[in-house]
PDB file of C-alpha atoms in Angstrom:
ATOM      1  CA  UNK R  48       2.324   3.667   3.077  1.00  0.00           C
ATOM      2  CA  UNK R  49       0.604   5.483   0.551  1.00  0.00           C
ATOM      3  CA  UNK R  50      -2.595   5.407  -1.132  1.00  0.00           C
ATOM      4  CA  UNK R  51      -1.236   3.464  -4.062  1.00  0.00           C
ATOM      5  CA  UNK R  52       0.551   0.975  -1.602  1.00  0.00           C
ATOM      6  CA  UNK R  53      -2.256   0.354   0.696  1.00  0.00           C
ATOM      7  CA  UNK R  54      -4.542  -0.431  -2.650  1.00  0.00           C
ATOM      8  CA  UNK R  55      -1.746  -3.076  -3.464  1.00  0.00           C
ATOM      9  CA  UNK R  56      -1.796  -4.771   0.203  1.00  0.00           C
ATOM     10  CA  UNK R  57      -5.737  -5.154  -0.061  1.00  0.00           C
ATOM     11  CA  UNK R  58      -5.225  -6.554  -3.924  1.00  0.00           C
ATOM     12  CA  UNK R  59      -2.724  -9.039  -2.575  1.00  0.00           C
ATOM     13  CA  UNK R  60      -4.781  -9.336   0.273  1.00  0.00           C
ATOM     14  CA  UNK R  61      -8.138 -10.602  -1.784  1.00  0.00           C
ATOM     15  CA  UNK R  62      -5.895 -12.811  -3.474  1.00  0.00           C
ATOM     16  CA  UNK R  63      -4.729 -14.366  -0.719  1.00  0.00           C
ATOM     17  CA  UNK R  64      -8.101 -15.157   1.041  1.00  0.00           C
ATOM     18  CA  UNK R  65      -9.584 -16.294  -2.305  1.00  0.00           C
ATOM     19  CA  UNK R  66      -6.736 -18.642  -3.055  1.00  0.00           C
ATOM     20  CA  UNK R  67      -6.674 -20.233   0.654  1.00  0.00           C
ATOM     21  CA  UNK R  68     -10.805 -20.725   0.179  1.00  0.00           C
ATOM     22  CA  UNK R  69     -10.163 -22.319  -3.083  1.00  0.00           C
ATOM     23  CA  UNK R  70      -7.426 -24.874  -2.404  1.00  0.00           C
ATOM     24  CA  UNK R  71      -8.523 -25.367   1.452  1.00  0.00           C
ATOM     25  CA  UNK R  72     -12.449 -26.522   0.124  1.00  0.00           C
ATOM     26  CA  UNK R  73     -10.402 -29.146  -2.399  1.00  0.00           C
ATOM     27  CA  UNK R  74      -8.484 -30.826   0.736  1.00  0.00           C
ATOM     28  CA  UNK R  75     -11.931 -32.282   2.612  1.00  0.00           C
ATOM     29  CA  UNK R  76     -10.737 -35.839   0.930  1.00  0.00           C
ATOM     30  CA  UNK R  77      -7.770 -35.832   2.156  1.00  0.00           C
ATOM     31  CA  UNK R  78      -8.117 -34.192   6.144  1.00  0.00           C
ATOM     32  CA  UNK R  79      -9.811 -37.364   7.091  1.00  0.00           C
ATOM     33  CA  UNK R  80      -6.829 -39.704   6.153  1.00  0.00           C
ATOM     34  CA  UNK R  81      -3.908 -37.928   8.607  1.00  0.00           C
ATOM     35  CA  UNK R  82      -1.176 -35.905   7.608  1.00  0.00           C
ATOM     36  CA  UNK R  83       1.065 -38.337   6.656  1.00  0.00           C
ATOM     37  CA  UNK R  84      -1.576 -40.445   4.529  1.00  0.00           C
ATOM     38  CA  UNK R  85      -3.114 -37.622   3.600  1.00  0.00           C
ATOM     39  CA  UNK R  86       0.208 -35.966   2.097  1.00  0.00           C
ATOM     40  CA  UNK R  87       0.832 -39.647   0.109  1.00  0.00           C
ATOM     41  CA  UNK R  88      -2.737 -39.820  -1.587  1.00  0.00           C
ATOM     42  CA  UNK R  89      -2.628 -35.725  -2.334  1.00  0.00           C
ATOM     43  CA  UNK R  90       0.870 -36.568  -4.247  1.00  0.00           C
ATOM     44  CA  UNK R  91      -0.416 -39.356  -5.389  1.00  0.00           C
ATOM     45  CA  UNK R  92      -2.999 -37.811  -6.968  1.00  0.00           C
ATOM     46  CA  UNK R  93      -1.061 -35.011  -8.586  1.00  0.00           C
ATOM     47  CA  UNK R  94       0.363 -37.824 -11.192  1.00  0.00           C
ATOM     48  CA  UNK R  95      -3.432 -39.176 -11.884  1.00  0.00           C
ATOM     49  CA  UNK R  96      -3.544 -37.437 -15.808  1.00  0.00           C
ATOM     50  CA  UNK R  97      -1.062 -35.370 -18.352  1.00  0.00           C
ATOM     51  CA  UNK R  98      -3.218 -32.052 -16.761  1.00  0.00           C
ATOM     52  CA  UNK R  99      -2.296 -32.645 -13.075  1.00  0.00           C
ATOM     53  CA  UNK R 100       1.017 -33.584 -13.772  1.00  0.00           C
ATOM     54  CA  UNK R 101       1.092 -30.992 -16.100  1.00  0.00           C
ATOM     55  CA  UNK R 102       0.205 -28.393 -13.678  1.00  0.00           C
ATOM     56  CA  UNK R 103       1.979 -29.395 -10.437  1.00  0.00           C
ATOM     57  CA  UNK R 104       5.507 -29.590 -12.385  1.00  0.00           C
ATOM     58  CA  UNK R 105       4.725 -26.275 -13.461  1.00  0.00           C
ATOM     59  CA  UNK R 106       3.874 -24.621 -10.172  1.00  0.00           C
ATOM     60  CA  UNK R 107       6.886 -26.753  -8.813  1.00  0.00           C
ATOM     61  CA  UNK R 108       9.309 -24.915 -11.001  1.00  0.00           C
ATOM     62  CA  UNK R 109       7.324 -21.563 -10.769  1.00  0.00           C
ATOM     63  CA  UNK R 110       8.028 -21.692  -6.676  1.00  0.00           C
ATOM     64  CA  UNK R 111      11.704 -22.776  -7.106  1.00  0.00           C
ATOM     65  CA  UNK R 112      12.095 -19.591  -9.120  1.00  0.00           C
ATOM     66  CA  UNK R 113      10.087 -17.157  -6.734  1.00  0.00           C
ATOM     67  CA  UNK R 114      10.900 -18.589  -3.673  1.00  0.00           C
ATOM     68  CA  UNK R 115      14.488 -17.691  -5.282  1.00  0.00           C
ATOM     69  CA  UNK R 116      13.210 -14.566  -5.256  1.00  0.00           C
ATOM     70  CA  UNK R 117      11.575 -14.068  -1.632  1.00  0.00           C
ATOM     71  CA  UNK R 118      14.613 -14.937   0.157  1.00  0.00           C
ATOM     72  CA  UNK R 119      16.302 -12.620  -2.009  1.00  0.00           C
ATOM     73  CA  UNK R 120      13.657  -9.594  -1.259  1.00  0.00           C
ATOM     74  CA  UNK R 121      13.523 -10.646   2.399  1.00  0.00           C
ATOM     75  CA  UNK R 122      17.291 -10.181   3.139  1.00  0.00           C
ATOM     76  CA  UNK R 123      17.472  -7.198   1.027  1.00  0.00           C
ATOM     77  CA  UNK R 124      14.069  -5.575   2.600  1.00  0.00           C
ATOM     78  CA  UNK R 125      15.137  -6.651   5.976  1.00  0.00           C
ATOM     79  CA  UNK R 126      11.719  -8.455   6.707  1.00  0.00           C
ATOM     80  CA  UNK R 127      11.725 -10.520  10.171  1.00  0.00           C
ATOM     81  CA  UNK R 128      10.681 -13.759   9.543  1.00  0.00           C
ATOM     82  CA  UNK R 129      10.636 -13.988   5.835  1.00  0.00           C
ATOM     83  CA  UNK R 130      11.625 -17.939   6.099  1.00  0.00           C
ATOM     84  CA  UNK R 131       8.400 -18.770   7.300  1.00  0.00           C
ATOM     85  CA  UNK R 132       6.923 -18.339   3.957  1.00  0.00           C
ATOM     86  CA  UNK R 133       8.493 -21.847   3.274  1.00  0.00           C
ATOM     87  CA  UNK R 134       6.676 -23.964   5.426  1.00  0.00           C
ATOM     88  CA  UNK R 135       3.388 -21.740   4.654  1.00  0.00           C
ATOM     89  CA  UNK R 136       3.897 -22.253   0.856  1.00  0.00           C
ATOM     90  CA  UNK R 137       4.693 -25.943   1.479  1.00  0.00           C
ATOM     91  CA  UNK R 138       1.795 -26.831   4.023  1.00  0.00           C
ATOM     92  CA  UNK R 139      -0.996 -24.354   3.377  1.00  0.00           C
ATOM     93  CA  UNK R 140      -0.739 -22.858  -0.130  1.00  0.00           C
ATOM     94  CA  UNK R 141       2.035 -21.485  -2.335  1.00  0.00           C
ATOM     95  CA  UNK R 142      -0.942 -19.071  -3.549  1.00  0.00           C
ATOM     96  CA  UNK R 143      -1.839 -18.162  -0.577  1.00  0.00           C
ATOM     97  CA  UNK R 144       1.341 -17.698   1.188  1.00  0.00           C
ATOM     98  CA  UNK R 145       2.703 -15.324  -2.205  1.00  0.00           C
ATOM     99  CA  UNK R 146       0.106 -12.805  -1.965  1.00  0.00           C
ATOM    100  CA  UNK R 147       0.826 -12.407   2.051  1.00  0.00           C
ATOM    101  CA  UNK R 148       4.319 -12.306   1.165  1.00  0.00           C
ATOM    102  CA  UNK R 149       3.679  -9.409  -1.099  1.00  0.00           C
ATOM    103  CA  UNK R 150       1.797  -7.721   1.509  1.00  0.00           C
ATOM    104  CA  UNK R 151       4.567  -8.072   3.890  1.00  0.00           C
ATOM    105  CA  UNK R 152       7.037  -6.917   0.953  1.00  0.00           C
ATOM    106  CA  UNK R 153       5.136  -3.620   0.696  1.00  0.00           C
ATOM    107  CA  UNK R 154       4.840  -2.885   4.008  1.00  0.00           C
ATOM    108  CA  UNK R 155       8.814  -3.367   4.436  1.00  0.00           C
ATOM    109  CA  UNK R 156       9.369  -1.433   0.832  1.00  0.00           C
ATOM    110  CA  UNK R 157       7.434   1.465   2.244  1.00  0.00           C
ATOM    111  CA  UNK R 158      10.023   1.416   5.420  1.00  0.00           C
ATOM    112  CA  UNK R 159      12.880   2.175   3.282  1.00  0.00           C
ATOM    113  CA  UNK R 160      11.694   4.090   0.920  1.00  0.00           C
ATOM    114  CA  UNK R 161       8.108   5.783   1.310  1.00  0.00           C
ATOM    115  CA  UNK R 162       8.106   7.196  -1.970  1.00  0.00           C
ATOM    116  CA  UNK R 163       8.951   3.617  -4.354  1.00  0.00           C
ATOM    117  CA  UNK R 164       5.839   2.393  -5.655  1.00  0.00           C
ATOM    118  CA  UNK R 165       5.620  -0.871  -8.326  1.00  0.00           C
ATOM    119  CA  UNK R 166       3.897   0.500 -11.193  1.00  0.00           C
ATOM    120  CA  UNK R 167       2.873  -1.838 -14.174  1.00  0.00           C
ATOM    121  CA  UNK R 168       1.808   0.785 -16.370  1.00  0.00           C
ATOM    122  CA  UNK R 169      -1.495   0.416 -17.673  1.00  0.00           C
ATOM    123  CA  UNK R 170      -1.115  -2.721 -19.742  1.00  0.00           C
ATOM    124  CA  UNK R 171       0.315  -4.300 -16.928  1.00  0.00           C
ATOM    125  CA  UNK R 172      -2.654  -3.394 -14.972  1.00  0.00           C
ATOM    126  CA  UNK R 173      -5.163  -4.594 -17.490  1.00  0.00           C
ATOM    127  CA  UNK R 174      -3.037  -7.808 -17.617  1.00  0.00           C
ATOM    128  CA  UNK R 175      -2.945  -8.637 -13.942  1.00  0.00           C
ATOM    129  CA  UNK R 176      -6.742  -8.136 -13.813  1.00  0.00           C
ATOM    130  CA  UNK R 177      -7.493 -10.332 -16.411  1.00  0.00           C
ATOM    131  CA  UNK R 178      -5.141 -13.301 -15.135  1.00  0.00           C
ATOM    132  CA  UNK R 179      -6.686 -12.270 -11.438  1.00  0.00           C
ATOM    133  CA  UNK R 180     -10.612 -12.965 -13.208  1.00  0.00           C
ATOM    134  CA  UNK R 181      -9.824 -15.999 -14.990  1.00  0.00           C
ATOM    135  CA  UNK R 182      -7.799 -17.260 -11.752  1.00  0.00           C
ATOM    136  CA  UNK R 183     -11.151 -16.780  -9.962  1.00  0.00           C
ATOM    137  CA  UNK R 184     -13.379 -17.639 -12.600  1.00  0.00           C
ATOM    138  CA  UNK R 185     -11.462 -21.147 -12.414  1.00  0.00           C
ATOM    139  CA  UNK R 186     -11.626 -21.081  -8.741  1.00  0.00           C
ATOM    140  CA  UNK R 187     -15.468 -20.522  -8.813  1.00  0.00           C
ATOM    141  CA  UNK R 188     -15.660 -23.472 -11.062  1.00  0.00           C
ATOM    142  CA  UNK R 189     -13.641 -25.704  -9.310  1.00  0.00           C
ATOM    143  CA  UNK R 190     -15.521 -24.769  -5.824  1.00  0.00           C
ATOM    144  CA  UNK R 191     -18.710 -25.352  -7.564  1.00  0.00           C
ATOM    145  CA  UNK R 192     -18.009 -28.759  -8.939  1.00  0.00           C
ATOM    146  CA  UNK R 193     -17.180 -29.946  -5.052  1.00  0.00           C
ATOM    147  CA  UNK R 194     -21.175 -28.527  -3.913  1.00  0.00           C
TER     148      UNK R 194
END
């Protein structure tokens, strides 16, 4: 991998650990009740006001497009064990599991073809930073309102 490439993995990589910290510190309610009862009153929850239900059909349709997508990417990148990003996104964190799938992406783009690099341009770049800061600037909030 390159210098450009290995910049992306650790990106994806502080992504991933900052999305798993903030959706793992907003289960403690539910951990207690089982996995089965557990998984009812989380769902259950998601339909409490217009926001949550707002939000969850929206990240519902956003993974049946990408997860469209990995399986797509991990047949054509040949990446062993690709599937497993199902069950992750499902049962720890769709945000969480994304950013590790990227990771694994890379490392199987830079396989094939050492020299292919995603490049956003610098608008792009400005844009995925800002989205990143208000995704943790949420994230912050939300972990702070659980202290």
């Amino acid at each position: 991998m390159n210098s450009k490439q290995t910049a992306l993995c650790v990106f994806y990589g502080l992504i991933a650990v900052a999305a798993l910290t903030g959706t793992a510190a907003q289960l403690k309610p539910y951990l207690s009740l089982g996995i089965v009862q557990g998984n009812v009153h989380f769902w259950q929850d998601t339909l409490v006001n217009a926001a949550s239900r707002f939000i969850t059909v929206d990240i519902m349709f956003v993974f049946a497009v990408v997860w469209r997508w990995m399986l797509t990417e991990g047949r054509r990148l040949k990446m062993g064990g690709y599937f497993w990003y199902l069950p992750a996104s499902l049962l720890i964190a769709f945000s969480a599991a994304l950013p590790v799938f990227m990771i694994h992406r890379e490392i199987a783009r830079s396989r094939l073809n050492p020299a292919e690099v995603d490049d956003t341009g610098a608008a792009g770049a400005l844009s995925v930073l800002l989205v990143t800061a208000v995704a943790l600037a949420y994230t912050w909030r939300a972990l702070a309102a659980i202290i």
